[in-house]
Amino acid sequence: MKKIYFIFGASSFVARELIKNFSKNKKVIGFTRKKKFCNKNIFFINYKENTFLRKVDSNIYKLKPVYIFANAISDDKIFIKLSEKNLNKIIEVNQKIPFIITQKILKKYTFNKPSFIYLSSSRGFIGAKGAAIYSATKNALEGFARSM
């Protein structure tokens, strides 16, 4: 069965490179929350709405879906200087969005067995000064993926 790749966090460098290389010989669709990165292969997403599911709906049948999460933001401030607003944003983008989108996909698409890939970081295993929350969210993705 042919695969289709859905890549979330498509404004990141890693995701854009994946899309560029995959689109040469694979069916690939990217999703981003940053409208300036949208093009013929990358679409705007608001995970709080189910609009991205319509794009998935129109491309999923007769194809094996692979969902790749490349969401990542960080803040170089040390933990005690990190604002609550920035802390929440890092947790939302790096951890909460992949969790919620995975849940929505699993609830809706029970007819096929999708594959999920969560891009982490070495910081998910080995922390670094100024990256406490980033490291924690990437470690959470590792645990989540292993528990699925």
mmCIF file of N, CA and C in Angstrom:
data_model
loop_
_atom_site.group_PDB
_atom_site.id
_atom_site.type_symbol
_atom_site.label_atom_id
_atom_site.label_comp_id
_atom_site.label_asym_id
_atom_site.label_seq_id
_atom_site.Cartn_x
_atom_site.Cartn_y
_atom_site.Cartn_z
ATOM 1 N N MET A 1 0.841 -1.176 0.000
ATOM 2 C CA MET A 1 0.000 0.000 0.000
ATOM 3 C C MET A 1 0.890 1.245 0.000
ATOM 4 N N LYS A 2 0.571 2.221 -0.865
ATOM 5 C CA LYS A 2 1.324 3.464 -0.923
ATOM 6 C C LYS A 2 1.090 4.271 0.348
ATOM 7 N N LYS A 3 2.092 5.054 0.718
ATOM 8 C CA LYS A 3 2.004 5.866 1.925
ATOM 9 C C LYS A 3 1.769 7.330 1.568
ATOM 10 N N ILE A 4 1.147 8.014 2.504
ATOM 11 C CA ILE A 4 1.037 9.461 2.451
ATOM 12 C C ILE A 4 1.603 9.996 3.763
ATOM 13 N N TYR A 5 2.398 11.041 3.673
ATOM 14 C CA TYR A 5 3.060 11.614 4.841
ATOM 15 C C TYR A 5 2.413 12.946 5.193
ATOM 16 N N PHE A 6 1.965 13.069 6.438
ATOM 17 C CA PHE A 6 1.434 14.316 6.969
ATOM 18 C C PHE A 6 2.458 14.826 7.975
ATOM 19 N N ILE A 7 3.003 15.998 7.724
ATOM 20 C CA ILE A 7 4.069 16.530 8.575
ATOM 21 C C ILE A 7 3.563 17.782 9.289
ATOM 22 N N PHE A 8 3.559 17.723 10.610
ATOM 23 C CA PHE A 8 3.130 18.835 11.446
ATOM 24 C C PHE A 8 4.362 19.600 11.927
ATOM 25 N N GLY A 9 4.214 20.909 12.080
ATOM 26 C CA GLY A 9 5.357 21.743 12.429
ATOM 27 C C GLY A 9 6.155 22.094 11.194
ATOM 28 N N ALA A 10 5.447 22.274 10.077
ATOM 29 C CA ALA A 10 6.091 22.411 8.769
ATOM 30 C C ALA A 10 6.869 23.706 8.581
ATOM 31 N N SER A 11 6.835 24.605 9.545
ATOM 32 C CA SER A 11 7.644 25.810 9.424
ATOM 33 C C SER A 11 9.064 25.591 9.953
ATOM 34 N N SER A 12 9.295 24.474 10.635
ATOM 35 C CA SER A 12 10.650 24.201 11.133
ATOM 36 C C SER A 12 11.554 23.795 9.979
ATOM 37 N N PHE A 13 12.835 24.044 10.133
ATOM 38 C CA PHE A 13 13.797 23.711 9.084
ATOM 39 C C PHE A 13 13.764 22.221 8.756
ATOM 40 N N VAL A 14 13.747 21.389 9.781
ATOM 41 C CA VAL A 14 13.751 19.934 9.579
ATOM 42 C C VAL A 14 12.521 19.508 8.784
ATOM 43 N N ALA A 15 11.362 20.012 9.165
ATOM 44 C CA ALA A 15 10.127 19.640 8.469
ATOM 45 C C ALA A 15 10.135 20.131 7.022
ATOM 46 N N ARG A 16 10.600 21.352 6.798
ATOM 47 C CA ARG A 16 10.644 21.870 5.419
ATOM 48 C C ARG A 16 11.571 21.025 4.550
ATOM 49 N N GLU A 17 12.677 20.579 5.100
ATOM 50 C CA GLU A 17 13.595 19.709 4.351
ATOM 51 C C GLU A 17 12.955 18.349 4.069
ATOM 52 N N LEU A 18 12.253 17.800 5.052
ATOM 53 C CA LEU A 18 11.534 16.542 4.832
ATOM 54 C C LEU A 18 10.521 16.693 3.706
ATOM 55 N N ILE A 19 9.750 17.760 3.754
ATOM 56 C CA ILE A 19 8.729 17.993 2.731
ATOM 57 C C ILE A 19 9.375 18.147 1.361
ATOM 58 N N LYS A 20 10.436 18.933 1.296
ATOM 59 C CA LYS A 20 11.120 19.151 0.016
ATOM 60 C C LYS A 20 11.628 17.830 -0.565
ATOM 61 N N ASN A 21 12.257 17.015 0.267
ATOM 62 C CA ASN A 21 12.822 15.748 -0.215
ATOM 63 C C ASN A 21 11.756 14.689 -0.456
ATOM 64 N N PHE A 22 10.778 14.597 0.427
ATOM 65 C CA PHE A 22 9.712 13.595 0.261
ATOM 66 C C PHE A 22 8.860 13.889 -0.969
ATOM 67 N N SER A 23 8.605 15.166 -1.242
ATOM 68 C CA SER A 23 7.672 15.513 -2.313
ATOM 69 C C SER A 23 8.220 15.176 -3.705
ATOM 70 N N LYS A 24 9.486 14.830 -3.798
ATOM 71 C CA LYS A 24 10.064 14.431 -5.087
ATOM 72 C C LYS A 24 9.470 13.112 -5.581
ATOM 73 N N ASN A 25 9.189 12.199 -4.646
ATOM 74 C CA ASN A 25 8.668 10.888 -5.066
ATOM 75 C C ASN A 25 7.638 10.290 -4.101
ATOM 76 N N LYS A 26 7.128 11.092 -3.181
ATOM 77 C CA LYS A 26 6.132 10.611 -2.230
ATOM 78 C C LYS A 26 5.007 11.640 -2.120
ATOM 79 N N LYS A 27 3.856 11.184 -1.682
ATOM 80 C CA LYS A 27 2.737 12.080 -1.403
ATOM 81 C C LYS A 27 2.964 12.650 -0.009
ATOM 82 N N VAL A 28 3.075 13.973 0.082
ATOM 83 C CA VAL A 28 3.367 14.605 1.367
ATOM 84 C C VAL A 28 2.556 15.895 1.506
ATOM 85 N N ILE A 29 2.040 16.103 2.716
ATOM 86 C CA ILE A 29 1.289 17.307 3.046
ATOM 87 C C ILE A 29 1.812 17.810 4.388
ATOM 88 N N GLY A 30 2.155 19.092 4.429
ATOM 89 C CA GLY A 30 2.635 19.699 5.662
ATOM 90 C C GLY A 30 1.583 20.607 6.275
ATOM 91 N N PHE A 31 1.679 20.762 7.586
ATOM 92 C CA PHE A 31 0.780 21.650 8.315
ATOM 93 C C PHE A 31 1.617 22.566 9.209
ATOM 94 N N THR A 32 1.258 23.840 9.246
ATOM 95 C CA THR A 32 1.956 24.810 10.077
ATOM 96 C C THR A 32 0.963 25.782 10.684
ATOM 97 N N ARG A 33 1.337 26.396 11.785
ATOM 98 C CA ARG A 33 0.504 27.434 12.391
ATOM 99 C C ARG A 33 0.963 28.812 11.930
ATOM 100 N N LYS A 34 2.004 28.861 11.078
ATOM 101 C CA LYS A 34 2.542 30.126 10.559
ATOM 102 C C LYS A 34 2.164 30.273 9.085
ATOM 103 N N LYS A 35 1.254 31.189 8.818
ATOM 104 C CA LYS A 35 0.708 31.342 7.464
ATOM 105 C C LYS A 35 1.766 31.696 6.430
ATOM 106 N N LYS A 36 2.840 32.351 6.826
ATOM 107 C CA LYS A 36 3.846 32.766 5.840
ATOM 108 C C LYS A 36 4.582 31.576 5.215
ATOM 109 N N PHE A 37 4.477 30.398 5.795
ATOM 110 C CA PHE A 37 5.145 29.211 5.254
ATOM 111 C C PHE A 37 4.225 28.364 4.374
ATOM 112 N N CYS A 38 2.985 28.781 4.222
ATOM 113 C CA CYS A 38 2.037 27.996 3.426
ATOM 114 C C CYS A 38 2.373 28.070 1.938
ATOM 115 N N ASN A 39 2.196 26.941 1.257
ATOM 116 C CA ASN A 39 2.396 26.856 -0.193
ATOM 117 C C ASN A 39 1.592 25.666 -0.710
ATOM 118 N N LYS A 40 1.950 25.142 -1.872
ATOM 119 C CA LYS A 40 1.155 24.048 -2.455
ATOM 120 C C LYS A 40 1.223 22.758 -1.651
ATOM 121 N N ASN A 41 2.256 22.588 -0.822
ATOM 122 C CA ASN A 41 2.382 21.377 -0.005
ATOM 123 C C ASN A 41 2.191 21.624 1.489
ATOM 124 N N ILE A 42 2.136 22.890 1.896
ATOM 125 C CA ILE A 42 2.057 23.226 3.321
ATOM 126 C C ILE A 42 0.806 24.061 3.565
ATOM 127 N N PHE A 43 -0.008 23.627 4.529
ATOM 128 C CA PHE A 43 -1.282 24.258 4.807
ATOM 129 C C PHE A 43 -1.342 24.765 6.243
ATOM 130 N N PHE A 44 -2.109 25.834 6.438
ATOM 131 C CA PHE A 44 -2.299 26.399 7.765
ATOM 132 C C PHE A 44 -3.122 25.434 8.619
ATOM 133 N N ILE A 45 -2.769 25.341 9.895
ATOM 134 C CA ILE A 45 -3.509 24.476 10.825
ATOM 135 C C ILE A 45 -3.824 25.256 12.092
ATOM 136 N N ASN A 46 -5.036 25.071 12.566
ATOM 137 C CA ASN A 46 -5.423 25.493 13.903
ATOM 138 C C ASN A 46 -5.876 24.208 14.584
ATOM 139 N N TYR A 47 -5.019 23.651 15.428
ATOM 140 C CA TYR A 47 -5.322 22.339 16.007
ATOM 141 C C TYR A 47 -6.565 22.358 16.887
ATOM 142 N N LYS A 48 -6.963 23.538 17.347
ATOM 143 C CA LYS A 48 -8.153 23.619 18.195
ATOM 144 C C LYS A 48 -9.424 23.408 17.382
ATOM 145 N N GLU A 49 -9.311 23.591 16.072
ATOM 146 C CA GLU A 49 -10.423 23.287 15.171
ATOM 147 C C GLU A 49 -10.064 21.996 14.464
ATOM 148 N N ASN A 50 -10.992 21.421 13.767
ATOM 149 C CA ASN A 50 -10.710 20.180 13.051
ATOM 150 C C ASN A 50 -10.507 20.411 11.555
ATOM 151 N N THR A 51 -10.137 21.628 11.181
ATOM 152 C CA THR A 51 -9.979 21.945 9.759
ATOM 153 C C THR A 51 -8.919 21.075 9.088
ATOM 154 N N PHE A 52 -7.859 20.735 9.801
ATOM 155 C CA PHE A 52 -6.812 19.906 9.209
ATOM 156 C C PHE A 52 -7.335 18.509 8.869
ATOM 157 N N LEU A 53 -8.360 18.067 9.594
ATOM 158 C CA LEU A 53 -8.909 16.734 9.316
ATOM 159 C C LEU A 53 -9.557 16.664 7.939
ATOM 160 N N ARG A 54 -10.088 17.794 7.447
ATOM 161 C CA ARG A 54 -10.655 17.800 6.091
ATOM 162 C C ARG A 54 -9.568 17.534 5.054
ATOM 163 N N LYS A 55 -8.393 18.102 5.266
ATOM 164 C CA LYS A 55 -7.280 17.873 4.340
ATOM 165 C C LYS A 55 -6.827 16.413 4.433
ATOM 166 N N VAL A 56 -6.808 15.874 5.635
ATOM 167 C CA VAL A 56 -6.468 14.464 5.819
ATOM 168 C C VAL A 56 -7.531 13.604 5.133
ATOM 169 N N ASP A 57 -8.808 13.931 5.360
ATOM 170 C CA ASP A 57 -9.917 13.168 4.767
ATOM 171 C C ASP A 57 -9.776 13.027 3.261
ATOM 172 N N SER A 58 -9.430 14.112 2.608
ATOM 173 C CA SER A 58 -9.405 14.102 1.146
ATOM 174 C C SER A 58 -8.197 13.380 0.575
ATOM 175 N N ASN A 59 -7.274 12.941 1.415
ATOM 176 C CA ASN A 59 -6.047 12.316 0.918
ATOM 177 C C ASN A 59 -5.750 10.938 1.498
ATOM 178 N N ILE A 60 -6.554 10.468 2.428
ATOM 179 C CA ILE A 60 -6.158 9.302 3.211
ATOM 180 C C ILE A 60 -6.600 7.960 2.624
ATOM 181 N N TYR A 61 -7.688 7.946 1.902
ATOM 182 C CA TYR A 61 -8.242 6.667 1.473
ATOM 183 C C TYR A 61 -7.327 5.989 0.455
ATOM 184 N N LYS A 62 -7.152 4.696 0.625
ATOM 185 C CA LYS A 62 -6.297 3.846 -0.213
ATOM 186 C C LYS A 62 -4.814 4.152 -0.048
ATOM 187 N N LEU A 63 -4.475 4.923 0.964
ATOM 188 C CA LEU A 63 -3.080 5.226 1.267
ATOM 189 C C LEU A 63 -2.816 4.946 2.742
ATOM 190 N N LYS A 64 -1.617 4.501 3.054
ATOM 191 C CA LYS A 64 -1.212 4.259 4.447
ATOM 192 C C LYS A 64 -0.670 5.567 5.020
ATOM 193 N N PRO A 65 -1.361 6.144 6.016
ATOM 194 C CA PRO A 65 -0.905 7.429 6.544
ATOM 195 C C PRO A 65 0.265 7.298 7.518
ATOM 196 N N VAL A 66 1.207 8.217 7.373
ATOM 197 C CA VAL A 66 2.327 8.353 8.305
ATOM 198 C C VAL A 66 2.289 9.793 8.797
ATOM 199 N N TYR A 67 2.138 9.971 10.097
ATOM 200 C CA TYR A 67 2.062 11.299 10.694
ATOM 201 C C TYR A 67 3.398 11.596 11.362
ATOM 202 N N ILE A 68 4.023 12.692 10.947
ATOM 203 C CA ILE A 68 5.327 13.086 11.493
ATOM 204 C C ILE A 68 5.151 14.414 12.222
ATOM 205 N N PHE A 69 5.548 14.444 13.474
ATOM 206 C CA PHE A 69 5.437 15.657 14.289
ATOM 207 C C PHE A 69 6.831 16.255 14.461
ATOM 208 N N ALA A 70 7.033 17.415 13.834
ATOM 209 C CA ALA A 70 8.319 18.115 13.914
ATOM 210 C C ALA A 70 8.157 19.425 14.675
ATOM 211 N N ASN A 71 7.107 19.529 15.470
ATOM 212 C CA ASN A 71 6.831 20.748 16.234
ATOM 213 C C ASN A 71 7.982 20.992 17.208
ATOM 214 N N ALA A 72 8.473 22.230 17.249
ATOM 215 C CA ALA A 72 9.521 22.546 18.221
ATOM 216 C C ALA A 72 9.724 24.044 18.328
ATOM 217 N N ILE A 73 9.630 24.539 19.545
ATOM 218 C CA ILE A 73 10.085 25.892 19.844
ATOM 219 C C ILE A 73 10.838 25.827 21.160
ATOM 220 N N SER A 74 11.685 26.810 21.392
ATOM 221 C CA SER A 74 12.470 26.865 22.611
ATOM 222 C C SER A 74 12.612 28.318 23.029
ATOM 223 N N ASP A 75 13.136 28.513 24.204
ATOM 224 C CA ASP A 75 13.447 29.845 24.702
ATOM 225 C C ASP A 75 14.770 29.706 25.437
ATOM 226 N N ASP A 76 15.728 30.514 25.081
ATOM 227 C CA ASP A 76 17.072 30.365 25.633
ATOM 228 C C ASP A 76 17.237 30.919 27.045
ATOM 229 N N LYS A 77 16.164 31.439 27.621
ATOM 230 C CA LYS A 77 16.264 31.965 28.977
ATOM 231 C C LYS A 77 16.390 30.814 29.977
ATOM 232 N N ILE A 78 17.136 31.065 31.051
ATOM 233 C CA ILE A 78 17.196 30.047 32.095
ATOM 234 C C ILE A 78 15.817 29.950 32.746
ATOM 235 N N PHE A 79 15.553 28.822 33.309
ATOM 236 C CA PHE A 79 14.211 28.488 33.796
ATOM 237 C C PHE A 79 13.611 29.564 34.697
ATOM 238 N N ILE A 80 14.361 30.068 35.651
ATOM 239 C CA ILE A 80 13.782 31.026 36.605
ATOM 240 C C ILE A 80 13.451 32.374 35.959
ATOM 241 N N LYS A 81 13.989 32.647 34.774
ATOM 242 C CA LYS A 81 13.685 33.901 34.068
ATOM 243 C C LYS A 81 12.643 33.718 32.965
ATOM 244 N N LEU A 82 12.188 32.510 32.770
ATOM 245 C CA LEU A 82 11.211 32.212 31.719
ATOM 246 C C LEU A 82 9.819 32.637 32.189
ATOM 247 N N SER A 83 9.127 33.433 31.401
ATOM 248 C CA SER A 83 7.784 33.875 31.775
ATOM 249 C C SER A 83 6.811 32.698 31.679
ATOM 250 N N GLU A 84 5.726 32.799 32.428
ATOM 251 C CA GLU A 84 4.714 31.745 32.380
ATOM 252 C C GLU A 84 4.108 31.646 30.982
ATOM 253 N N LYS A 85 3.943 32.784 30.314
ATOM 254 C CA LYS A 85 3.404 32.800 28.953
ATOM 255 C C LYS A 85 4.308 32.002 28.004
ATOM 256 N N ASN A 86 5.613 32.241 28.059
ATOM 257 C CA ASN A 86 6.547 31.500 27.196
ATOM 258 C C ASN A 86 6.629 30.030 27.582
ATOM 259 N N LEU A 87 6.586 29.749 28.877
ATOM 260 C CA LEU A 87 6.588 28.359 29.334
ATOM 261 C C LEU A 87 5.382 27.618 28.759
ATOM 262 N N ASN A 88 4.208 28.217 28.844
ATOM 263 C CA ASN A 88 2.987 27.591 28.317
ATOM 264 C C ASN A 88 3.060 27.401 26.805
ATOM 265 N N LYS A 89 3.640 28.356 26.095
ATOM 266 C CA LYS A 89 3.748 28.256 24.638
ATOM 267 C C LYS A 89 4.658 27.092 24.240
ATOM 268 N N ILE A 90 5.774 26.925 24.926
ATOM 269 C CA ILE A 90 6.694 25.820 24.638
ATOM 270 C C ILE A 90 5.996 24.483 24.884
ATOM 271 N N ILE A 91 5.301 24.368 26.000
ATOM 272 C CA ILE A 91 4.582 23.126 26.322
ATOM 273 C C ILE A 91 3.485 22.873 25.295
ATOM 274 N N GLU A 92 2.768 23.930 24.893
ATOM 275 C CA GLU A 92 1.683 23.767 23.924
ATOM 276 C C GLU A 92 2.209 23.264 22.576
ATOM 277 N N VAL A 93 3.226 23.916 22.055
ATOM 278 C CA VAL A 93 3.732 23.559 20.720
ATOM 279 C C VAL A 93 4.462 22.220 20.725
ATOM 280 N N ASN A 94 5.339 22.014 21.681
ATOM 281 C CA ASN A 94 6.193 20.821 21.677
ATOM 282 C C ASN A 94 5.503 19.568 22.187
ATOM 283 N N GLN A 95 4.522 19.723 23.051
ATOM 284 C CA GLN A 95 3.935 18.560 23.709
ATOM 285 C C GLN A 95 2.425 18.456 23.503
ATOM 286 N N LYS A 96 1.691 19.482 23.842
ATOM 287 C CA LYS A 96 0.229 19.402 23.819
ATOM 288 C C LYS A 96 -0.316 19.210 22.403
ATOM 289 N N ILE A 97 0.171 19.968 21.426
ATOM 290 C CA ILE A 97 -0.339 19.852 20.064
ATOM 291 C C ILE A 97 -0.147 18.443 19.511
ATOM 292 N N PRO A 98 1.049 17.845 19.603
ATOM 293 C CA PRO A 98 1.163 16.455 19.122
ATOM 294 C C PRO A 98 0.220 15.486 19.834
ATOM 295 N N PHE A 99 0.025 15.666 21.135
ATOM 296 C CA PHE A 99 -0.883 14.784 21.875
ATOM 297 C C PHE A 99 -2.315 14.924 21.364
ATOM 298 N N ILE A 100 -2.790 16.161 21.237
ATOM 299 C CA ILE A 100 -4.178 16.403 20.831
ATOM 300 C C ILE A 100 -4.423 15.939 19.400
ATOM 301 N N ILE A 101 -3.509 16.255 18.498
ATOM 302 C CA ILE A 101 -3.693 15.847 17.103
ATOM 303 C C ILE A 101 -3.672 14.327 16.990
ATOM 304 N N THR A 102 -2.780 13.664 17.702
ATOM 305 C CA THR A 102 -2.743 12.192 17.699
ATOM 306 C C THR A 102 -4.076 11.640 18.181
ATOM 307 N N GLN A 103 -4.603 12.187 19.249
ATOM 308 C CA GLN A 103 -5.886 11.726 19.790
ATOM 309 C C GLN A 103 -7.011 11.916 18.772
ATOM 310 N N LYS A 104 -7.053 13.072 18.114
ATOM 311 C CA LYS A 104 -8.094 13.333 17.116
ATOM 312 C C LYS A 104 -7.987 12.357 15.953
ATOM 313 N N ILE A 105 -6.780 12.089 15.514
ATOM 314 C CA ILE A 105 -6.567 11.169 14.398
ATOM 315 C C ILE A 105 -7.006 9.759 14.785
ATOM 316 N N LEU A 106 -6.608 9.312 15.965
ATOM 317 C CA LEU A 106 -6.959 7.954 16.397
ATOM 318 C C LEU A 106 -8.469 7.787 16.600
ATOM 319 N N LYS A 107 -9.138 8.828 17.058
ATOM 320 C CA LYS A 107 -10.595 8.757 17.232
ATOM 321 C C LYS A 107 -11.320 8.684 15.897
ATOM 322 N N LYS A 108 -10.821 9.405 14.910
ATOM 323 C CA LYS A 108 -11.532 9.513 13.635
ATOM 324 C C LYS A 108 -11.188 8.390 12.662
ATOM 325 N N TYR A 109 -9.950 7.979 12.613
ATOM 326 C CA TYR A 109 -9.512 7.044 11.579
ATOM 327 C C TYR A 109 -9.227 5.669 12.169
ATOM 328 N N THR A 110 -10.284 4.933 12.411
ATOM 329 C CA THR A 110 -10.145 3.606 13.000
ATOM 330 C C THR A 110 -10.025 2.520 11.939
ATOM 331 N N PHE A 111 -10.207 2.861 10.655
ATOM 332 C CA PHE A 111 -10.220 1.861 9.591
ATOM 333 C C PHE A 111 -8.827 1.483 9.095
ATOM 334 N N ASN A 112 -7.822 2.241 9.429
ATOM 335 C CA ASN A 112 -6.468 1.868 9.022
ATOM 336 C C ASN A 112 -5.522 2.075 10.199
ATOM 337 N N LYS A 113 -4.363 1.520 10.092
ATOM 338 C CA LYS A 113 -3.408 1.621 11.185
ATOM 339 C C LYS A 113 -2.334 2.640 10.810
ATOM 340 N N PRO A 114 -2.489 3.846 11.307
ATOM 341 C CA PRO A 114 -1.508 4.865 10.964
ATOM 342 C C PRO A 114 -0.187 4.653 11.697
ATOM 343 N N SER A 115 0.850 5.248 11.170
ATOM 344 C CA SER A 115 2.148 5.289 11.844
ATOM 345 C C SER A 115 2.363 6.703 12.355
ATOM 346 N N PHE A 116 2.963 6.810 13.523
ATOM 347 C CA PHE A 116 3.252 8.115 14.112
ATOM 348 C C PHE A 116 4.751 8.209 14.372
ATOM 349 N N ILE A 117 5.322 9.340 13.977
ATOM 350 C CA ILE A 117 6.738 9.619 14.234
ATOM 351 C C ILE A 117 6.805 10.957 14.958
ATOM 352 N N TYR A 118 7.414 10.959 16.118
ATOM 353 C CA TYR A 118 7.563 12.167 16.914
ATOM 354 C C TYR A 118 9.039 12.541 16.931
ATOM 355 N N LEU A 119 9.385 13.646 16.263
ATOM 356 C CA LEU A 119 10.781 14.069 16.236
ATOM 357 C C LEU A 119 11.124 14.686 17.581
ATOM 358 N N SER A 120 12.127 14.145 18.192
ATOM 359 C CA SER A 120 12.553 14.616 19.498
ATOM 360 C C SER A 120 13.867 15.361 19.342
ATOM 361 N N SER A 121 14.691 15.265 20.319
ATOM 362 C CA SER A 121 15.962 15.972 20.336
ATOM 363 C C SER A 121 16.875 15.271 21.327
ATOM 364 N N SER A 122 18.159 15.449 21.129
ATOM 365 C CA SER A 122 19.094 14.914 22.129
ATOM 366 C C SER A 122 18.825 15.561 23.484
ATOM 367 N N ARG A 123 18.224 16.747 23.471
ATOM 368 C CA ARG A 123 17.866 17.427 24.721
ATOM 369 C C ARG A 123 16.746 16.698 25.462
ATOM 370 N N GLY A 124 16.057 15.807 24.790
ATOM 371 C CA GLY A 124 15.063 14.983 25.457
ATOM 372 C C GLY A 124 15.699 13.929 26.348
ATOM 373 N N PHE A 125 16.975 13.638 26.088
ATOM 374 C CA PHE A 125 17.720 12.649 26.878
ATOM 375 C C PHE A 125 18.722 13.312 27.810
ATOM 376 N N ILE A 126 19.366 14.350 27.303
ATOM 377 C CA ILE A 126 20.414 15.043 28.055
ATOM 378 C C ILE A 126 20.040 16.516 28.100
ATOM 379 N N GLY A 127 19.728 17.011 29.262
ATOM 380 C CA GLY A 127 19.325 18.407 29.389
ATOM 381 C C GLY A 127 20.464 19.364 29.089
ATOM 382 N N ALA A 128 20.123 20.625 28.982
ATOM 383 C CA ALA A 128 21.119 21.667 28.730
ATOM 384 C C ALA A 128 20.693 22.933 29.462
ATOM 385 N N LYS A 129 21.660 23.709 29.886
ATOM 386 C CA LYS A 129 21.350 24.968 30.552
ATOM 387 C C LYS A 129 20.551 25.835 29.592
ATOM 388 N N GLY A 130 19.495 26.427 30.117
ATOM 389 C CA GLY A 130 18.655 27.288 29.311
ATOM 390 C C GLY A 130 17.619 26.543 28.497
ATOM 391 N N ALA A 131 17.564 25.225 28.647
ATOM 392 C CA ALA A 131 16.611 24.441 27.848
ATOM 393 C C ALA A 131 15.808 23.472 28.711
ATOM 394 N N ALA A 132 15.532 23.846 29.946
ATOM 395 C CA ALA A 132 14.842 22.935 30.867
ATOM 396 C C ALA A 132 13.463 22.540 30.351
ATOM 397 N N ILE A 133 12.653 23.506 29.946
ATOM 398 C CA ILE A 133 11.290 23.203 29.503
ATOM 399 C C ILE A 133 11.320 22.509 28.149
ATOM 400 N N TYR A 134 12.166 22.984 27.239
ATOM 401 C CA TYR A 134 12.313 22.326 25.933
ATOM 402 C C TYR A 134 12.704 20.858 26.146
ATOM 403 N N SER A 135 13.700 20.607 26.990
ATOM 404 C CA SER A 135 14.141 19.237 27.268
ATOM 405 C C SER A 135 13.016 18.406 27.867
ATOM 406 N N ALA A 136 12.272 18.994 28.795
ATOM 407 C CA ALA A 136 11.166 18.267 29.432
ATOM 408 C C ALA A 136 10.094 17.891 28.417
ATOM 409 N N THR A 137 9.766 18.809 27.493
ATOM 410 C CA THR A 137 8.718 18.510 26.508
ATOM 411 C C THR A 137 9.177 17.449 25.520
ATOM 412 N N LYS A 138 10.435 17.476 25.142
ATOM 413 C CA LYS A 138 10.941 16.466 24.215
ATOM 414 C C LYS A 138 11.037 15.102 24.907
ATOM 415 N N ASN A 139 11.353 15.094 26.200
ATOM 416 C CA ASN A 139 11.352 13.855 26.967
ATOM 417 C C ASN A 139 9.929 13.315 27.093
ATOM 418 N N ALA A 140 8.953 14.206 27.232
ATOM 419 C CA ALA A 140 7.549 13.786 27.301
ATOM 420 C C ALA A 140 7.123 13.119 26.000
ATOM 421 N N LEU A 141 7.573 13.636 24.860
ATOM 422 C CA LEU A 141 7.261 13.018 23.571
ATOM 423 C C LEU A 141 7.831 11.601 23.499
ATOM 424 N N GLU A 142 9.038 11.435 23.991
ATOM 425 C CA GLU A 142 9.665 10.108 24.000
ATOM 426 C C GLU A 142 8.807 9.128 24.811
ATOM 427 N N GLY A 143 8.426 9.537 26.013
ATOM 428 C CA GLY A 143 7.585 8.678 26.852
ATOM 429 C C GLY A 143 6.235 8.387 26.226
ATOM 430 N N PHE A 144 5.643 9.411 25.628
ATOM 431 C CA PHE A 144 4.348 9.259 24.963
ATOM 432 C C PHE A 144 4.443 8.242 23.834
ATOM 433 N N ALA A 145 5.439 8.383 22.981
ATOM 434 C CA ALA A 145 5.614 7.487 21.840
ATOM 435 C C ALA A 145 5.834 6.042 22.303
ATOM 436 N N ARG A 146 6.601 5.873 23.341
ATOM 437 C CA ARG A 146 6.866 4.507 23.840
ATOM 438 C C ARG A 146 5.637 3.883 24.485
ATOM 439 N N SER A 147 4.729 4.702 24.936
ATOM 440 C CA SER A 147 3.534 4.199 25.625
ATOM 441 C C SER A 147 2.360 3.951 24.701
ATOM 442 N N MET A 148 2.473 4.356 23.459
ATOM 443 C CA MET A 148 1.361 4.226 22.518
ATOM 444 C C MET A 148 1.163 2.785 22.082
#
